[in-house]
Coordinates of C-alpha atoms and ligand atoms in Angstrom, one line a residue:
X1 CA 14.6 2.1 -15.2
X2 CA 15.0 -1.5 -15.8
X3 CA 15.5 -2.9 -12.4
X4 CA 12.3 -1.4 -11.0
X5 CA 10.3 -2.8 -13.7
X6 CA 11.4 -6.1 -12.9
X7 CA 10.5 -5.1 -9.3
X8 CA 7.3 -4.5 -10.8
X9 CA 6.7 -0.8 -9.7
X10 CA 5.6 1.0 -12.6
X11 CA 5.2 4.9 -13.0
X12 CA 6.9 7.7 -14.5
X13 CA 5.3 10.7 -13.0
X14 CA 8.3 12.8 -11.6
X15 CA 7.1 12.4 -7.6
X16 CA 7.0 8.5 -8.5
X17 CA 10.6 9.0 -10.5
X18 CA 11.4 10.4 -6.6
X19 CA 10.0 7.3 -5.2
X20 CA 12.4 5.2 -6.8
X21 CA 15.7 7.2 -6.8
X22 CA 14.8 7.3 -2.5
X23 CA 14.3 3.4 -2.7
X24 CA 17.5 3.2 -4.6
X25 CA 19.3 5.0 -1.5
X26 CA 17.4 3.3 1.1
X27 CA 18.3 0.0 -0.4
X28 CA 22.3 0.5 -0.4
X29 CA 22.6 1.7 3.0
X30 CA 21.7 -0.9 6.2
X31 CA 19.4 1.1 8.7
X32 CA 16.0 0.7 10.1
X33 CA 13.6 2.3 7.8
X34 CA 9.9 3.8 7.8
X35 CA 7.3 3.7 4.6
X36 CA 4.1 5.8 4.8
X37 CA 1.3 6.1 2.2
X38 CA -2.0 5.6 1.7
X39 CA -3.7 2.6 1.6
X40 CA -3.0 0.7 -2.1
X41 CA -0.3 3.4 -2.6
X42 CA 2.7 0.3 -2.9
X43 CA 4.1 0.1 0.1
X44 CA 4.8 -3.2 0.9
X45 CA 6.1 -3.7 -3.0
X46 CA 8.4 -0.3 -2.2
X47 CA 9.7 -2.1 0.8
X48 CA 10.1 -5.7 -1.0
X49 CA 12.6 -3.5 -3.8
X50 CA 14.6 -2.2 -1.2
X51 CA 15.0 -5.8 0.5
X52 CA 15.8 -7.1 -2.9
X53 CA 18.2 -4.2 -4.2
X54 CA 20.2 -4.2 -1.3
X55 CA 23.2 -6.3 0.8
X56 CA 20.4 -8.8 2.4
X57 CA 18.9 -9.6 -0.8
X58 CA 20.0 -13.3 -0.8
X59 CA 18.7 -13.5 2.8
X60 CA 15.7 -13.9 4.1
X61 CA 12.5 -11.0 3.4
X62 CA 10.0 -11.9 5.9
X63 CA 6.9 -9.7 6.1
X64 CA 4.5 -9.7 9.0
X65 CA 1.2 -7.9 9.0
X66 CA 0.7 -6.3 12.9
X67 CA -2.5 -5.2 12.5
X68 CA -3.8 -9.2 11.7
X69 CA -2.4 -10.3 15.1
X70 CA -4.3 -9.9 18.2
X71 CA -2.3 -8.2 20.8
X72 CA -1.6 -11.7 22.6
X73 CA 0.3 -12.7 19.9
X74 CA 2.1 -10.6 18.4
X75 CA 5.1 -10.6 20.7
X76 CA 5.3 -14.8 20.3
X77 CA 5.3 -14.5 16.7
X78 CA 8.2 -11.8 16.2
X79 CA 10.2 -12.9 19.3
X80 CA 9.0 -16.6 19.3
X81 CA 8.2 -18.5 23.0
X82 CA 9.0 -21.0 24.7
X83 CA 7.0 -24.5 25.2
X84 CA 4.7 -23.5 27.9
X85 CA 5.2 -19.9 28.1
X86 CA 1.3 -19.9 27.3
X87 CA -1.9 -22.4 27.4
X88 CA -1.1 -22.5 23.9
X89 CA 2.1 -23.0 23.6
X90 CA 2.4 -26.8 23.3
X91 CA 6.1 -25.9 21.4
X92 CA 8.7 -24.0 21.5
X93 CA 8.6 -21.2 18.4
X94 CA 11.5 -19.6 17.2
X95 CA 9.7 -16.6 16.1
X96 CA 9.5 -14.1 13.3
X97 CA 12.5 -12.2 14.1
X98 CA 15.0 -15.3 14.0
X99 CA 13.5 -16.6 11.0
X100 CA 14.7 -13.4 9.0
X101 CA 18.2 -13.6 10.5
X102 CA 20.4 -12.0 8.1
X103 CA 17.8 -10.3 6.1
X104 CA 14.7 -8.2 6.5
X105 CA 11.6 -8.7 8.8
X106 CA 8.6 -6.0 7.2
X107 CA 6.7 -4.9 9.9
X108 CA 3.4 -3.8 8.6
X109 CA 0.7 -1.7 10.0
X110 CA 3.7 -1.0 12.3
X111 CA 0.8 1.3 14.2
X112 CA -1.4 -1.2 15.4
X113 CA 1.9 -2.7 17.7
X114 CA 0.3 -2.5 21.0
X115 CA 2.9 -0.5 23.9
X116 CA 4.3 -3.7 25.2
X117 CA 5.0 -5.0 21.9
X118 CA 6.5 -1.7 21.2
X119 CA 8.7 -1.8 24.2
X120 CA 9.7 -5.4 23.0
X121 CA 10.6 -4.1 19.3
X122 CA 12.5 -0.7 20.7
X123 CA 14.4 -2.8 23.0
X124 CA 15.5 -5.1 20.1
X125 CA 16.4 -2.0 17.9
X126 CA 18.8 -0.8 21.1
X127 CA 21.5 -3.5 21.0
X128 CA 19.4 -6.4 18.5
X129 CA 19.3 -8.9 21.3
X130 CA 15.5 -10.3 22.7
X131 CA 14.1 -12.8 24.3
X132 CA 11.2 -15.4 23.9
X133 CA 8.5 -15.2 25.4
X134 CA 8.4 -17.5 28.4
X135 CA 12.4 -17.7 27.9
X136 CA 15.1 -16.1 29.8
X137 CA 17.8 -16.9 27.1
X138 CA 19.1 -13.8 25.7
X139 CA 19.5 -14.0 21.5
X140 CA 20.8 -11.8 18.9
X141 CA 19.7 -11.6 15.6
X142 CA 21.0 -9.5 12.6
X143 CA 17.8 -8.1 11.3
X144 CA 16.8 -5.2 9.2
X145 CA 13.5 -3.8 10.4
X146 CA 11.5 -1.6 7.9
X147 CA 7.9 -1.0 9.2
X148 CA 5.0 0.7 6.9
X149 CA 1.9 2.1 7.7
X150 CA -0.8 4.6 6.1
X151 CA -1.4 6.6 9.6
X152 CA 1.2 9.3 10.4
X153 CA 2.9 7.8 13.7
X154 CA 4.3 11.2 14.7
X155 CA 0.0 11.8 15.1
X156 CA 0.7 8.6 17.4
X157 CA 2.7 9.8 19.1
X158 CA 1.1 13.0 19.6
X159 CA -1.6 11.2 20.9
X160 CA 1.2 8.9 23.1
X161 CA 0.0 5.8 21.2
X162 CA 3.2 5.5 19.8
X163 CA 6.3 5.2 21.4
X164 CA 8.2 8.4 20.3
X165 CA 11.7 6.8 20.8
X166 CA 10.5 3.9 19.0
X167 CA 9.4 6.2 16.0
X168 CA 12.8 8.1 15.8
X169 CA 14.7 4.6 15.8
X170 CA 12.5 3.0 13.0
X171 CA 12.2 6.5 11.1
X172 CA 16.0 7.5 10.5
X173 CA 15.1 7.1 6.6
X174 CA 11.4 7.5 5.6
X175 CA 9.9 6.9 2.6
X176 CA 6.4 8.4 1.9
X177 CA 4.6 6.8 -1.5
X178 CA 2.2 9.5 -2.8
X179 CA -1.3 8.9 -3.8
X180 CA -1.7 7.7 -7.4
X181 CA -3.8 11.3 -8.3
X182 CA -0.6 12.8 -6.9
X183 CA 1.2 11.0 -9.4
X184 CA 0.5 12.8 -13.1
X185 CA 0.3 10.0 -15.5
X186 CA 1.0 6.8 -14.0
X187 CA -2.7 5.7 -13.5
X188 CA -3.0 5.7 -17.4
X189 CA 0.4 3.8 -17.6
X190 CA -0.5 1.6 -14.9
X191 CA -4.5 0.3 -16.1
X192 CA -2.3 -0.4 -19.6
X193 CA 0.3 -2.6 -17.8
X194 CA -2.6 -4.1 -16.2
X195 CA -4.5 -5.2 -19.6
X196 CA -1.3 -6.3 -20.8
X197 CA -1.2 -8.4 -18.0
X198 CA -4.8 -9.5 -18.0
X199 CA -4.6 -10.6 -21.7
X200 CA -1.8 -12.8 -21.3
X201 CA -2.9 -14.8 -18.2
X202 CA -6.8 -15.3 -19.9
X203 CA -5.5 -15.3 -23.4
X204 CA -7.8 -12.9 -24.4
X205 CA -5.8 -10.4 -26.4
X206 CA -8.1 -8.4 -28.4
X207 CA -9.8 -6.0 -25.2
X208 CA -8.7 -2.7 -25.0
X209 CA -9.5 0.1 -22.7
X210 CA -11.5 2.4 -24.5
X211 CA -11.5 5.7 -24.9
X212 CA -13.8 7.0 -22.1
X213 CA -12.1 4.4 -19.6
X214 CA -8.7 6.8 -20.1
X215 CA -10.8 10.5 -19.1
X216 CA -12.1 8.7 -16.3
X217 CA -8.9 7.3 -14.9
X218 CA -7.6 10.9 -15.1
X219 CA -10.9 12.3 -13.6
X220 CA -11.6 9.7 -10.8
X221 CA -10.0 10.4 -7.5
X222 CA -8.7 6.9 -6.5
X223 CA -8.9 7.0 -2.4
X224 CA -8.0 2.8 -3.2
X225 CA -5.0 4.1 -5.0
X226 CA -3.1 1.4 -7.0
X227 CA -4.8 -1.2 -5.7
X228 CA -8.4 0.1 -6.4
X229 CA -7.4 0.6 -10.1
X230 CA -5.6 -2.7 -10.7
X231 CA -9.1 -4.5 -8.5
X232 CA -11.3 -2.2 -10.7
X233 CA -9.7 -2.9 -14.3
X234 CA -9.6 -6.9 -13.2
X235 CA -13.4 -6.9 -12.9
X236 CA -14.0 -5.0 -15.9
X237 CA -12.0 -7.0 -18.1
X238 CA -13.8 -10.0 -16.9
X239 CA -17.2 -8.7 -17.0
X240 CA -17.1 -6.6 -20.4
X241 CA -19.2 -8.4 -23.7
X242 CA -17.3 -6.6 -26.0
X243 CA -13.8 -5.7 -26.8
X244 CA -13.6 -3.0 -24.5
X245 CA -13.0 -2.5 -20.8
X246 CA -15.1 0.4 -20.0
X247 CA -14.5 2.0 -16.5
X248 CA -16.4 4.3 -14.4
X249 CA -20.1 3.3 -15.3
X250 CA -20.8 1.7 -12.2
X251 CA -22.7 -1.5 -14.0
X252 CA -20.7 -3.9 -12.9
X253 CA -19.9 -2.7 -9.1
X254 CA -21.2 0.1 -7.8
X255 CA -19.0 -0.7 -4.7
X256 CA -15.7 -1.2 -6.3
X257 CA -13.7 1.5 -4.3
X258 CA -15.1 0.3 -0.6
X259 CA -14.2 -3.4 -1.9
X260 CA -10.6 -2.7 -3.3
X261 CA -10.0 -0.5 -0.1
X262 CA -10.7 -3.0 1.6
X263 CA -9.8 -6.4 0.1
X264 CA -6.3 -6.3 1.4
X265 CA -7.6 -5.7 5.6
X266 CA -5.9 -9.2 6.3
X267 CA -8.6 -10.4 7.7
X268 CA -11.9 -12.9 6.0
X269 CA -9.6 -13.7 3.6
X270 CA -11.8 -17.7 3.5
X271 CA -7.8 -19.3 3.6
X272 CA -8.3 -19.6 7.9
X273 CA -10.9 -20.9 9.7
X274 CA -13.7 -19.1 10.5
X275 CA -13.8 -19.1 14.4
X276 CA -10.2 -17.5 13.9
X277 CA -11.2 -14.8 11.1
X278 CA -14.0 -13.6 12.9
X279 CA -11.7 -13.4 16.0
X280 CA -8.8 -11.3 13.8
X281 CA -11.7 -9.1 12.5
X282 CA -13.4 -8.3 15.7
X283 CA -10.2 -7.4 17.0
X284 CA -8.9 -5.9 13.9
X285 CA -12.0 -3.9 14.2
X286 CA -12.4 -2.6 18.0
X287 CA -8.2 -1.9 17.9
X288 CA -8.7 0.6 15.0
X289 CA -12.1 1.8 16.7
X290 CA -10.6 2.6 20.3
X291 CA -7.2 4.3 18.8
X292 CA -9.3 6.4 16.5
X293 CA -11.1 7.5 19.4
X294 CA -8.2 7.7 21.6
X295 CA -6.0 10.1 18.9
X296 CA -9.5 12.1 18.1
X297 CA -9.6 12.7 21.9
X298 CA -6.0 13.3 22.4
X299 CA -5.7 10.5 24.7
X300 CA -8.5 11.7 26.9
X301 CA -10.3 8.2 27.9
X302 CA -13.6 10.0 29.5
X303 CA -14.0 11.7 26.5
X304 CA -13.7 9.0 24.2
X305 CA -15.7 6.4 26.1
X306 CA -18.3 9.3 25.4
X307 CA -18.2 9.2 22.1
X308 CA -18.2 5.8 22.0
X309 CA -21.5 5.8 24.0
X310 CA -20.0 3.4 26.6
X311 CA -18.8 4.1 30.5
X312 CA -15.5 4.9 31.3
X313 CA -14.0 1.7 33.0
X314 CA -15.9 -0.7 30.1
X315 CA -13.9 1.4 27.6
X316 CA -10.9 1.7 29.7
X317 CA -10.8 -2.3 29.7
X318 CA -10.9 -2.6 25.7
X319 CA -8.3 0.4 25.8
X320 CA -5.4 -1.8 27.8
X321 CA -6.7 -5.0 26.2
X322 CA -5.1 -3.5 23.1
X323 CA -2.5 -2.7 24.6
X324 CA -2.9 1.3 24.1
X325 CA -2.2 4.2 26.8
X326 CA -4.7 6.8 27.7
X327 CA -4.0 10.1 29.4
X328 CA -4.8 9.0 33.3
X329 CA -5.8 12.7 34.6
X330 CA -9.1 12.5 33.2
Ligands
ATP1 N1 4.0 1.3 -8.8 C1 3.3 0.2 -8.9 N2 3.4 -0.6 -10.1 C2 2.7 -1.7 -10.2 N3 1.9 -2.2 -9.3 C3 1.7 -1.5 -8.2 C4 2.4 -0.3 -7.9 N4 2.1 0.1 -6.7 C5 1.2 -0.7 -6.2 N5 1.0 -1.7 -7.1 C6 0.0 -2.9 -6.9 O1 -1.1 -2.4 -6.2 C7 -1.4 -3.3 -5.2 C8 -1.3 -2.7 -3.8 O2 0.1 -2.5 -3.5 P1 0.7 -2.7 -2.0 O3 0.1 -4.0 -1.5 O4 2.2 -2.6 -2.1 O5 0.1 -1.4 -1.3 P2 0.1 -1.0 0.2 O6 0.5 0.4 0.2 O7 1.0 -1.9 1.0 O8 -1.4 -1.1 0.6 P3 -2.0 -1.3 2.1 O9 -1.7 0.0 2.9 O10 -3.5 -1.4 1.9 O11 -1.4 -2.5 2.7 C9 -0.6 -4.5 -5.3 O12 -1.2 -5.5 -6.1 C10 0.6 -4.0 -6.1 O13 1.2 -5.0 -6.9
MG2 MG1 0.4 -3.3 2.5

């Protein structure tokens, strides 16, 4: 399969051969749509071919990470605001959604939408008019929403930290992208695509995986998926004396699964300033924290302000500064 090649997802396993005959169908037909997979798995380059083989292809493909934006801020960025709709807000912003008129807007870590931005996004979905924030104008914009995340949002919504209307308007077509050790033989396709790939862009072209490297990529369990094998072949290549990439012997990064897992969290990336990464990360990290404890809890805010060894009305106040619900009986 040509195309997909050039789309750059490789893989021939037959649940990976399923993948891209779904994609295939997702792409030719114009509704919102829902990816789920672990993280690494290829979502966001699953979601990028169905932009690029369908109608909107020529239009805009605008992807926006929601679990990277404090809860302030996400509404402004996808529905834009209006010059002093905040202390901020010094000029008007068109927003996100306006930007991808005519093509696709990629909501990512759809999940970590708090319920107000939820609202917002379900209400846009209904009849694909919104409004800035600050602004009383009513737009439209011809958008194709396709959100991704590696949590199950029917859980979520279980745990009514998910809108359930919202879930069955983005899920009318969902795509789920299975682990790489659900996926046969693609991890030893994939590590040689890689070297290729490495050889060219150092213009080193006699390392090769050796032989041990190829039982352990069919041993090891990848919880980093893709994105763990691509980070952990990358190192090796550049670290090995000889002309083989060895893998699985730990010398060079006895870490490497935690750090590829990881090294895609948006967040510390060095490209922002550091007052503003530590602010993404601290609230990167207590919205993840609160909803874990919120879904293991079923909602129930006394218990999980237990767990979290902190009283009830403290936790409460992180709870609806992210923007999440709690079950109010208890
Ligand atoms: N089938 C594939 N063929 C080639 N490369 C792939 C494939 N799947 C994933 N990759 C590569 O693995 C890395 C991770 O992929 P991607 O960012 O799409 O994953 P993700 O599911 O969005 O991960 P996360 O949930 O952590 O955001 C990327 O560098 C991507 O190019
Ligand atoms: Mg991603």
């Amino acid at each position: 399969m040509d195309k997909f090649s050039q789309l750059n997802l490789i893989g021939s396993s037959p649940s990976f051969l399923q993948v891209l005959k779904q994609i295939q169908k997702i792409a030719t037909v114009d509704v919102s749509a829902y990816v789920v997979g672990e993280t690494g798995t290829g979502k966001e380059l699953a979601v990028r071919a169905i932009h690029y083989l369908g109608a909107r292809r020529d239009k805009p493909f605008v992807p926006v990470n929601c679990g990277a934006l404090p809860e302030t801020l996400i509404e402004s960025e996808l529905f834009g605001h209006e010059r002093g709709a905040f202390t901020d807000a010094k000029n008007a912003s068109r927003g996100l959604i306006a930007e991808a008129d005519g093509g696709t807007l990629f909501l990512d870590e759809v999940d970590s939408l708090g319920l107000k931005a939820q609202a917002a996004l379900l209400r846009f979905l209904q009849d694909r008019t919104y409004r800035r924030v600050g602004g009383s104008t009513q737009r439209q914009a011809d958008v194709r929403i396709i959100a991704a995340s590696n949590v199950q949002l029917e859980k979520l919504a279980e745990s009514r930290l998910f809108r359930r209307d919202l879930l069955y308007r983005l899920n009318i077509l969902t795509l789920r992208v299975p682990p790489l050790r659900e996926r046969g033989e693609d991890a030893q396709e994939l590590a040689h695509v890689f070297l290729d790939r490495l050889r060219h862009q150092y213009r080193m072209p006699d390392k090769h995986l050796h032989p041990d490297a190829l039982a352990y990529i069919a041993r090891h369990d990848w919880p980093g998926n893709v994105r763990e094998l691509e980070n952990m072949i990358h190192r090796e290549f550049l670290m090995s004396d000889d002309q083989f990439v060895r893998l699985g012997q730990g010398e060079h990064h006895p870490v490497a699964a935690i750090e590829a897992c990881s090294s895609e969290s948006g967040t510390g990336s060095g490209n922002v300033e550091y007052k503003i990464a530590k602010a993404q990360a601290i609230a990167h990290f207590e919205q993840h924290y609160v909803r874990e404890l919120l879904v293991r809890t079923n909602g129930n805010l006394s218990r999980a302000a237990q767990l979290a060894g902190q009283d009830r009305s403290a936790f409460g106040k992180l709870v609806r500064k992210h923007g999440l619900s709690y079950d109010n009986s208890n």
